[in-house]
Amino acid sequence: MKKELTRAEEQIMQAIWSVEKGFAKDIHEQLEEPRPAYNTVLTVIRVLVQKGFVKYKTYGKSNEYYPLISKEAYSGQRVQALKENYFENSNAKLLSFFIKENNIDLKDLNEILEIIKKERDE
């Protein structure tokens, strides 16, 4: 799945990822104030179903929604697209940009490397 979410769709997906499985009212309650109208949330959820990001189970007249793509998988796709579109598909250029823009110092870099080493060993 190489589809991109609009800002509104991403807001609703964040809520769905947060609840993991839930009805529209549960998703609506997860949204920050000022919340969009309940009917707007339902409309965006329908779009997410059509796009293949969300699926549902029907219980009577209610639908329970759940994500078909994890937040991590979607994040990975977006970072990959960012790298391809802005950094000539180069990990080094992407990381260099991130380090410069966020004023990451040598201590932070060493900490990051240690975390990566630990995760690889697990």
mmCIF file of C-alpha atoms in Angstrom:
data_model
loop_
_atom_site.group_PDB
_atom_site.id
_atom_site.type_symbol
_atom_site.label_atom_id
_atom_site.label_comp_id
_atom_site.label_asym_id
_atom_site.label_seq_id
_atom_site.Cartn_x
_atom_site.Cartn_y
_atom_site.Cartn_z
ATOM 1 C CA MET A 1 0.000 0.000 0.000
ATOM 2 C CA LYS A 2 1.667 3.208 -1.181
ATOM 3 C CA LYS A 3 -1.209 5.578 -0.528
ATOM 4 C CA GLU A 4 -0.815 8.830 1.335
ATOM 5 C CA LEU A 5 -3.270 10.123 3.910
ATOM 6 C CA THR A 6 -4.677 13.632 3.871
ATOM 7 C CA ARG A 7 -4.323 15.661 7.071
ATOM 8 C CA ALA A 8 -7.916 14.845 8.122
ATOM 9 C CA GLU A 9 -7.467 11.158 7.313
ATOM 10 C CA GLU A 10 -4.224 11.039 9.255
ATOM 11 C CA GLN A 11 -5.910 12.646 12.269
ATOM 12 C CA ILE A 12 -8.587 9.934 12.233
ATOM 13 C CA MET A 13 -6.002 7.176 11.648
ATOM 14 C CA GLN A 14 -4.037 8.406 14.680
ATOM 15 C CA ALA A 15 -7.209 7.965 16.740
ATOM 16 C CA ILE A 16 -7.853 4.509 15.256
ATOM 17 C CA TRP A 17 -4.268 3.439 15.955
ATOM 18 C CA SER A 18 -4.722 4.737 19.492
ATOM 19 C CA VAL A 19 -7.916 2.754 20.204
ATOM 20 C CA GLU A 20 -6.691 -0.229 18.098
ATOM 21 C CA LYS A 21 -10.296 -1.384 17.635
ATOM 22 C CA GLY A 22 -13.342 0.735 18.247
ATOM 23 C CA PHE A 23 -16.643 2.166 17.244
ATOM 24 C CA ALA A 24 -16.990 5.613 15.666
ATOM 25 C CA LYS A 25 -17.818 7.183 19.036
ATOM 26 C CA ASP A 26 -14.606 5.731 20.537
ATOM 27 C CA ILE A 27 -12.593 7.141 17.646
ATOM 28 C CA HIS A 28 -14.360 10.502 17.908
ATOM 29 C CA GLU A 29 -13.569 10.684 21.648
ATOM 30 C CA GLN A 30 -9.835 10.159 20.935
ATOM 31 C CA LEU A 31 -9.638 13.314 18.838
ATOM 32 C CA GLU A 32 -8.303 16.510 20.349
ATOM 33 C CA GLU A 33 -10.504 19.535 20.884
ATOM 34 C CA PRO A 34 -11.908 21.118 18.871
ATOM 35 C CA ARG A 35 -13.139 17.816 17.510
ATOM 36 C CA PRO A 36 -14.591 17.589 14.027
ATOM 37 C CA ALA A 37 -18.314 16.834 13.854
ATOM 38 C CA TYR A 38 -19.245 13.202 14.453
ATOM 39 C CA ASN A 39 -20.664 12.896 10.909
ATOM 40 C CA THR A 40 -17.375 14.236 9.511
ATOM 41 C CA VAL A 41 -15.511 11.513 11.401
ATOM 42 C CA LEU A 42 -17.851 8.878 9.930
ATOM 43 C CA THR A 43 -17.281 10.259 6.427
ATOM 44 C CA VAL A 44 -13.490 10.178 6.825
ATOM 45 C CA ILE A 45 -13.664 6.632 8.221
ATOM 46 C CA ARG A 46 -15.634 5.568 5.128
ATOM 47 C CA VAL A 47 -12.906 7.063 2.934
ATOM 48 C CA LEU A 48 -10.251 5.198 4.941
ATOM 49 C CA VAL A 49 -12.186 1.967 4.392
ATOM 50 C CA GLN A 50 -12.356 2.677 0.635
ATOM 51 C CA LYS A 51 -8.610 3.419 0.532
ATOM 52 C CA GLY A 52 -7.850 0.135 2.303
ATOM 53 C CA PHE A 53 -6.453 1.584 5.535
ATOM 54 C CA VAL A 54 -9.339 0.468 7.745
ATOM 55 C CA LYS A 55 -11.715 -2.479 7.918
ATOM 56 C CA TYR A 56 -14.732 -3.104 10.121
ATOM 57 C CA LYS A 57 -16.945 -5.740 11.687
ATOM 58 C CA THR A 58 -20.665 -5.082 11.885
ATOM 59 C CA TYR A 59 -22.607 -5.691 15.086
ATOM 60 C CA GLY A 60 -26.270 -4.947 14.469
ATOM 61 C CA LYS A 61 -26.322 -1.343 13.263
ATOM 62 C CA SER A 62 -22.843 -0.495 14.547
ATOM 63 C CA ASN A 63 -19.455 -0.990 12.956
ATOM 64 C CA GLU A 64 -16.279 -1.705 14.889
ATOM 65 C CA TYR A 65 -13.287 -0.283 13.022
ATOM 66 C CA TYR A 66 -9.687 -1.460 13.068
ATOM 67 C CA PRO A 67 -6.566 -0.519 11.099
ATOM 68 C CA LEU A 68 -5.258 -2.682 8.266
ATOM 69 C CA ILE A 69 -1.853 -0.996 8.382
ATOM 70 C CA SER A 70 0.146 -0.361 11.531
ATOM 71 C CA LYS A 71 1.331 3.087 12.490
ATOM 72 C CA GLU A 72 4.916 1.847 12.184
ATOM 73 C CA ALA A 73 4.369 0.484 8.675
ATOM 74 C CA TYR A 74 2.729 3.710 7.509
ATOM 75 C CA SER A 75 5.471 5.805 9.135
ATOM 76 C CA GLY A 76 8.072 3.708 7.352
ATOM 77 C CA GLN A 77 6.366 4.269 4.006
ATOM 78 C CA ARG A 78 6.206 8.022 4.565
ATOM 79 C CA VAL A 79 9.878 8.232 5.583
ATOM 80 C CA GLN A 80 10.830 6.160 2.526
ATOM 81 C CA ALA A 81 8.836 8.520 0.278
ATOM 82 C CA LEU A 82 10.491 11.525 1.946
ATOM 83 C CA LYS A 83 13.919 9.986 1.373
ATOM 84 C CA GLU A 84 13.145 9.197 -2.279
ATOM 85 C CA ASN A 85 11.547 12.565 -3.077
ATOM 86 C CA TYR A 86 13.868 14.944 -1.215
ATOM 87 C CA PHE A 87 17.151 13.154 -0.467
ATOM 88 C CA GLU A 88 17.951 11.242 -3.675
ATOM 89 C CA ASN A 89 17.054 8.003 -1.866
ATOM 90 C CA SER A 90 20.135 8.455 0.329
ATOM 91 C CA ASN A 91 20.044 7.430 3.990
ATOM 92 C CA ALA A 92 23.164 9.525 4.602
ATOM 93 C CA LYS A 93 21.601 12.698 3.159
ATOM 94 C CA LEU A 94 18.377 12.160 5.093
ATOM 95 C CA LEU A 95 20.215 11.530 8.366
ATOM 96 C CA SER A 96 22.589 14.443 7.776
ATOM 97 C CA PHE A 97 19.636 16.780 7.215
ATOM 98 C CA PHE A 98 17.883 15.495 10.327
ATOM 99 C CA ILE A 99 21.028 15.915 12.453
ATOM 100 C CA LYS A 100 21.639 19.482 11.241
ATOM 101 C CA GLU A 101 18.023 20.612 11.520
ATOM 102 C CA ASN A 102 17.640 19.249 15.046
ATOM 103 C CA ASN A 103 21.056 20.310 16.380
ATOM 104 C CA ILE A 104 21.903 16.756 17.414
ATOM 105 C CA ASP A 105 25.295 16.647 19.120
ATOM 106 C CA LEU A 106 27.910 13.871 19.315
ATOM 107 C CA LYS A 107 26.578 12.637 22.677
ATOM 108 C CA ASP A 108 23.096 12.194 21.176
ATOM 109 C CA LEU A 109 24.543 10.409 18.135
ATOM 110 C CA ASN A 110 26.438 7.978 20.344
ATOM 111 C CA GLU A 111 23.251 7.329 22.311
ATOM 112 C CA ILE A 112 21.374 6.647 19.078
ATOM 113 C CA LEU A 113 24.084 4.238 17.922
ATOM 114 C CA GLU A 114 23.880 2.351 21.225
ATOM 115 C CA ILE A 115 20.109 2.008 20.873
ATOM 116 C CA ILE A 116 20.527 0.691 17.316
ATOM 117 C CA LYS A 117 23.174 -1.821 18.442
ATOM 118 C CA LYS A 118 20.914 -3.082 21.259
ATOM 119 C CA GLU A 119 17.946 -3.457 18.923
ATOM 120 C CA ARG A 120 20.031 -5.383 16.389
ATOM 121 C CA ASP A 121 21.305 -7.751 19.076
ATOM 122 C CA GLU A 122 17.794 -8.561 20.313
#
